[in-house]
Amino acid sequence: MKKLQEILKNRPFNYEVIRHERPLLSAKDGADYFGIEIGQTAPTLILKTNKGFFAFIISGAHEKVDFEEMSDVLECSSVKLASREEVKKVTGYEVRSVPMIGLDLPCLIDKQLFKYDFIYGGIGYNDYTLKIEPRALKELNEDIKLLDF
């Protein structure tokens, strides 16, 4: 939580860290809990490629990732979801609680998230959610690539 506070300190973004009583384990859980569109949920997936790992912040409106399309976009010969162990090793976080900001990985962002005033995603703890303006993702992450997905 301290790392998140440092990242957001003195930044011009509207955000809120929201504590909830139970873990939200899917985009649908988050949408139902907060009473928002499923597209406003923004899970952070960790992709493993032949070029290394990438963080992919995707709109919860997508039911699955097209890995062939991701291979083309990233110009990689192989793309797949990182295993639980790999996610923990490269991020320090558990699957389903990977934060939207503050990772030391190249970041891919689904452009659909920018149609909302606020999006909701992980902060590294499964009983907290970050509500933030999507434009913040572009400034608070490294090596950004926006995707029409």
PDB file of C-alpha atoms in Angstrom:
ATOM      1  CA  MET A   1       0.000   0.000   0.000  1.00  0.00           C
ATOM      2  CA  LYS A   2       2.907   2.317   0.752  1.00  0.00           C
ATOM      3  CA  LYS A   3       4.286   1.958  -2.784  1.00  0.00           C
ATOM      4  CA  LEU A   4       0.886   2.933  -4.229  1.00  0.00           C
ATOM      5  CA  GLN A   5       0.702   5.981  -1.965  1.00  0.00           C
ATOM      6  CA  GLU A   6       4.167   7.089  -3.105  1.00  0.00           C
ATOM      7  CA  ILE A   7       3.247   6.678  -6.774  1.00  0.00           C
ATOM      8  CA  LEU A   8       0.004   8.639  -6.431  1.00  0.00           C
ATOM      9  CA  LYS A   9       1.382  11.339  -4.113  1.00  0.00           C
ATOM     10  CA  ASN A  10       1.148  14.826  -5.655  1.00  0.00           C
ATOM     11  CA  ARG A  11      -0.357  13.503  -8.892  1.00  0.00           C
ATOM     12  CA  PRO A  12      -3.263  15.307 -10.576  1.00  0.00           C
ATOM     13  CA  PHE A  13      -5.515  12.248 -10.768  1.00  0.00           C
ATOM     14  CA  ASN A  14      -8.787  11.598  -9.024  1.00  0.00           C
ATOM     15  CA  TYR A  15      -8.687   8.220  -7.323  1.00  0.00           C
ATOM     16  CA  GLU A  16      -9.973   6.287  -4.360  1.00  0.00           C
ATOM     17  CA  VAL A  17      -8.664   3.183  -2.618  1.00  0.00           C
ATOM     18  CA  ILE A  18     -11.691   1.115  -1.622  1.00  0.00           C
ATOM     19  CA  ARG A  19     -11.595  -1.632   1.009  1.00  0.00           C
ATOM     20  CA  HIS A  20     -14.117  -4.455   0.651  1.00  0.00           C
ATOM     21  CA  GLU A  21     -15.016  -7.264   3.001  1.00  0.00           C
ATOM     22  CA  ARG A  22     -14.384 -10.087   0.546  1.00  0.00           C
ATOM     23  CA  PRO A  23     -11.985 -10.645  -2.345  1.00  0.00           C
ATOM     24  CA  LEU A  24     -13.342  -9.790  -5.782  1.00  0.00           C
ATOM     25  CA  LEU A  25     -12.072 -12.643  -7.920  1.00  0.00           C
ATOM     26  CA  SER A  26     -13.480 -11.765 -11.343  1.00  0.00           C
ATOM     27  CA  ALA A  27     -14.560  -8.818 -13.461  1.00  0.00           C
ATOM     28  CA  LYS A  28     -18.176  -9.827 -12.850  1.00  0.00           C
ATOM     29  CA  ASP A  29     -17.598  -9.870  -9.059  1.00  0.00           C
ATOM     30  CA  GLY A  30     -16.192  -6.342  -9.268  1.00  0.00           C
ATOM     31  CA  ALA A  31     -18.945  -5.008 -11.516  1.00  0.00           C
ATOM     32  CA  ASP A  32     -21.641  -6.471  -9.280  1.00  0.00           C
ATOM     33  CA  TYR A  33     -20.014  -5.263  -6.069  1.00  0.00           C
ATOM     34  CA  PHE A  34     -19.483  -1.676  -7.249  1.00  0.00           C
ATOM     35  CA  GLY A  35     -22.640  -1.453  -9.395  1.00  0.00           C
ATOM     36  CA  ILE A  36     -20.653  -0.543 -12.513  1.00  0.00           C
ATOM     37  CA  GLU A  37     -20.399  -1.755 -16.090  1.00  0.00           C
ATOM     38  CA  ILE A  38     -18.191  -4.810 -16.447  1.00  0.00           C
ATOM     39  CA  GLY A  39     -16.096  -2.830 -18.953  1.00  0.00           C
ATOM     40  CA  GLN A  40     -14.984  -0.499 -16.141  1.00  0.00           C
ATOM     41  CA  THR A  41     -13.226  -3.324 -14.361  1.00  0.00           C
ATOM     42  CA  ALA A  42      -9.566  -3.442 -15.296  1.00  0.00           C
ATOM     43  CA  PRO A  43      -7.787  -6.658 -14.379  1.00  0.00           C
ATOM     44  CA  THR A  44      -4.026  -6.705 -14.885  1.00  0.00           C
ATOM     45  CA  LEU A  45      -2.889  -9.855 -16.640  1.00  0.00           C
ATOM     46  CA  ILE A  46       0.742 -10.869 -16.886  1.00  0.00           C
ATOM     47  CA  LEU A  47       1.698 -12.166 -20.306  1.00  0.00           C
ATOM     48  CA  LYS A  48       4.719 -14.344 -20.952  1.00  0.00           C
ATOM     49  CA  THR A  49       6.291 -13.976 -24.385  1.00  0.00           C
ATOM     50  CA  ASN A  50       9.509 -14.975 -26.076  1.00  0.00           C
ATOM     51  CA  LYS A  51      10.545 -11.311 -25.522  1.00  0.00           C
ATOM     52  CA  GLY A  52       9.831 -11.331 -21.781  1.00  0.00           C
ATOM     53  CA  PHE A  53       6.894 -10.448 -19.562  1.00  0.00           C
ATOM     54  CA  PHE A  54       4.276  -7.736 -20.122  1.00  0.00           C
ATOM     55  CA  ALA A  55       1.519  -6.320 -17.928  1.00  0.00           C
ATOM     56  CA  PHE A  56      -1.768  -6.144 -19.836  1.00  0.00           C
ATOM     57  CA  ILE A  57      -4.526  -3.993 -18.337  1.00  0.00           C
ATOM     58  CA  ILE A  58      -7.648  -5.152 -20.106  1.00  0.00           C
ATOM     59  CA  SER A  59     -11.276  -4.118 -19.924  1.00  0.00           C
ATOM     60  CA  GLY A  60     -13.348  -6.680 -18.056  1.00  0.00           C
ATOM     61  CA  ALA A  61     -15.764  -6.588 -21.004  1.00  0.00           C
ATOM     62  CA  HIS A  62     -13.474  -9.037 -22.818  1.00  0.00           C
ATOM     63  CA  GLU A  63     -14.231 -12.635 -22.033  1.00  0.00           C
ATOM     64  CA  LYS A  64     -10.878 -13.914 -23.252  1.00  0.00           C
ATOM     65  CA  VAL A  65      -7.563 -12.843 -24.741  1.00  0.00           C
ATOM     66  CA  ASP A  66      -6.792 -13.674 -28.366  1.00  0.00           C
ATOM     67  CA  PHE A  67      -3.182 -14.786 -28.014  1.00  0.00           C
ATOM     68  CA  GLU A  68      -2.622 -14.993 -31.770  1.00  0.00           C
ATOM     69  CA  GLU A  69      -3.643 -11.348 -32.084  1.00  0.00           C
ATOM     70  CA  MET A  70      -1.389 -10.461 -29.142  1.00  0.00           C
ATOM     71  CA  SER A  71       1.501 -12.256 -30.875  1.00  0.00           C
ATOM     72  CA  ASP A  72       0.968 -10.080 -33.943  1.00  0.00           C
ATOM     73  CA  VAL A  73       0.664  -6.855 -31.945  1.00  0.00           C
ATOM     74  CA  LEU A  74       3.765  -7.587 -29.875  1.00  0.00           C
ATOM     75  CA  GLU A  75       5.657  -9.110 -32.793  1.00  0.00           C
ATOM     76  CA  CYS A  76       6.355 -12.195 -30.703  1.00  0.00           C
ATOM     77  CA  SER A  77       6.384 -15.832 -31.728  1.00  0.00           C
ATOM     78  CA  SER A  78       4.663 -16.926 -28.516  1.00  0.00           C
ATOM     79  CA  VAL A  79       2.310 -15.255 -26.041  1.00  0.00           C
ATOM     80  CA  LYS A  80       0.479 -16.886 -23.161  1.00  0.00           C
ATOM     81  CA  LEU A  81      -0.657 -16.084 -19.643  1.00  0.00           C
ATOM     82  CA  ALA A  82       2.114 -16.356 -17.095  1.00  0.00           C
ATOM     83  CA  SER A  83       1.700 -19.109 -14.528  1.00  0.00           C
ATOM     84  CA  ARG A  84       0.814 -18.278 -10.916  1.00  0.00           C
ATOM     85  CA  GLU A  85       4.428 -18.866  -9.947  1.00  0.00           C
ATOM     86  CA  GLU A  86       5.744 -16.643 -12.749  1.00  0.00           C
ATOM     87  CA  VAL A  87       3.302 -13.851 -11.834  1.00  0.00           C
ATOM     88  CA  LYS A  88       4.472 -13.946  -8.226  1.00  0.00           C
ATOM     89  CA  LYS A  89       8.139 -14.043  -9.286  1.00  0.00           C
ATOM     90  CA  VAL A  90       8.024 -11.119 -11.756  1.00  0.00           C
ATOM     91  CA  THR A  91       5.544  -8.875  -9.907  1.00  0.00           C
ATOM     92  CA  GLY A  92       5.716  -9.880  -6.250  1.00  0.00           C
ATOM     93  CA  TYR A  93       1.921 -10.206  -6.252  1.00  0.00           C
ATOM     94  CA  GLU A  94      -0.577 -13.038  -6.402  1.00  0.00           C
ATOM     95  CA  VAL A  95      -2.782 -13.644  -9.447  1.00  0.00           C
ATOM     96  CA  ARG A  96      -6.042 -11.649  -9.146  1.00  0.00           C
ATOM     97  CA  SER A  97      -4.417  -8.920  -7.056  1.00  0.00           C
ATOM     98  CA  VAL A  98      -1.774  -7.586  -9.478  1.00  0.00           C
ATOM     99  CA  PRO A  99      -1.849  -3.774  -9.371  1.00  0.00           C
ATOM    100  CA  MET A 100      -2.686  -1.578 -12.361  1.00  0.00           C
ATOM    101  CA  ILE A 101       0.224   0.755 -11.625  1.00  0.00           C
ATOM    102  CA  GLY A 102       3.730   0.503 -10.252  1.00  0.00           C
ATOM    103  CA  LEU A 103       4.948  -2.639 -11.990  1.00  0.00           C
ATOM    104  CA  ASP A 104       8.414  -2.714 -13.495  1.00  0.00           C
ATOM    105  CA  LEU A 105       7.157  -4.271 -16.718  1.00  0.00           C
ATOM    106  CA  PRO A 106       6.268  -2.922 -20.152  1.00  0.00           C
ATOM    107  CA  CYS A 107       2.560  -2.176 -20.045  1.00  0.00           C
ATOM    108  CA  LEU A 108      -0.192  -2.776 -22.580  1.00  0.00           C
ATOM    109  CA  ILE A 109      -3.456  -0.912 -22.038  1.00  0.00           C
ATOM    110  CA  ASP A 110      -6.811  -1.712 -23.614  1.00  0.00           C
ATOM    111  CA  LYS A 111      -8.115   1.514 -25.208  1.00  0.00           C
ATOM    112  CA  GLN A 112     -11.699   0.580 -24.259  1.00  0.00           C
ATOM    113  CA  LEU A 113     -10.895   1.626 -20.686  1.00  0.00           C
ATOM    114  CA  PHE A 114     -10.578   5.260 -21.781  1.00  0.00           C
ATOM    115  CA  LYS A 115     -14.273   5.594 -22.538  1.00  0.00           C
ATOM    116  CA  TYR A 116     -15.021   5.633 -18.798  1.00  0.00           C
ATOM    117  CA  ASP A 117     -14.538   8.407 -16.252  1.00  0.00           C
ATOM    118  CA  PHE A 118     -13.223   5.845 -13.742  1.00  0.00           C
ATOM    119  CA  ILE A 119     -11.972   2.279 -13.865  1.00  0.00           C
ATOM    120  CA  TYR A 120     -11.543  -0.233 -11.058  1.00  0.00           C
ATOM    121  CA  GLY A 121      -8.602  -2.582 -10.644  1.00  0.00           C
ATOM    122  CA  GLY A 122      -6.028  -4.142  -8.381  1.00  0.00           C
ATOM    123  CA  ILE A 123      -3.572  -2.535  -6.004  1.00  0.00           C
ATOM    124  CA  GLY A 124      -1.771  -5.677  -4.849  1.00  0.00           C
ATOM    125  CA  TYR A 125      -4.150  -6.759  -2.087  1.00  0.00           C
ATOM    126  CA  ASN A 126      -7.258  -8.782  -2.844  1.00  0.00           C
ATOM    127  CA  ASP A 127      -9.436  -6.921  -0.336  1.00  0.00           C
ATOM    128  CA  TYR A 128      -8.752  -3.487  -1.852  1.00  0.00           C
ATOM    129  CA  THR A 129      -9.587  -1.938  -5.212  1.00  0.00           C
ATOM    130  CA  LEU A 130      -8.243   1.185  -6.877  1.00  0.00           C
ATOM    131  CA  LYS A 131     -10.828   3.443  -8.522  1.00  0.00           C
ATOM    132  CA  ILE A 132      -8.927   5.827 -10.790  1.00  0.00           C
ATOM    133  CA  GLU A 133      -9.177   7.902 -13.944  1.00  0.00           C
ATOM    134  CA  PRO A 134      -7.960   5.722 -16.830  1.00  0.00           C
ATOM    135  CA  ARG A 135      -5.716   8.503 -18.162  1.00  0.00           C
ATOM    136  CA  ALA A 136      -3.537   7.914 -15.097  1.00  0.00           C
ATOM    137  CA  LEU A 137      -2.493   4.530 -16.474  1.00  0.00           C
ATOM    138  CA  LYS A 138      -0.598   6.191 -19.315  1.00  0.00           C
ATOM    139  CA  GLU A 139       1.457   8.332 -16.955  1.00  0.00           C
ATOM    140  CA  LEU A 140       1.980   5.917 -14.088  1.00  0.00           C
ATOM    141  CA  ASN A 141       3.209   2.880 -16.009  1.00  0.00           C
ATOM    142  CA  GLU A 142       6.340   2.124 -18.030  1.00  0.00           C
ATOM    143  CA  ASP A 143       6.784   1.477 -21.753  1.00  0.00           C
ATOM    144  CA  ILE A 144       3.112   2.018 -22.604  1.00  0.00           C
ATOM    145  CA  LYS A 145       1.438   0.616 -25.674  1.00  0.00           C
ATOM    146  CA  LEU A 146      -2.274   1.304 -26.202  1.00  0.00           C
ATOM    147  CA  LEU A 147      -4.233  -1.488 -27.871  1.00  0.00           C
ATOM    148  CA  ASP A 148      -7.494  -1.587 -29.802  1.00  0.00           C
ATOM    149  CA  PHE A 149      -8.528  -4.942 -28.524  1.00  0.00           C
TER     150      PHE A 149
END
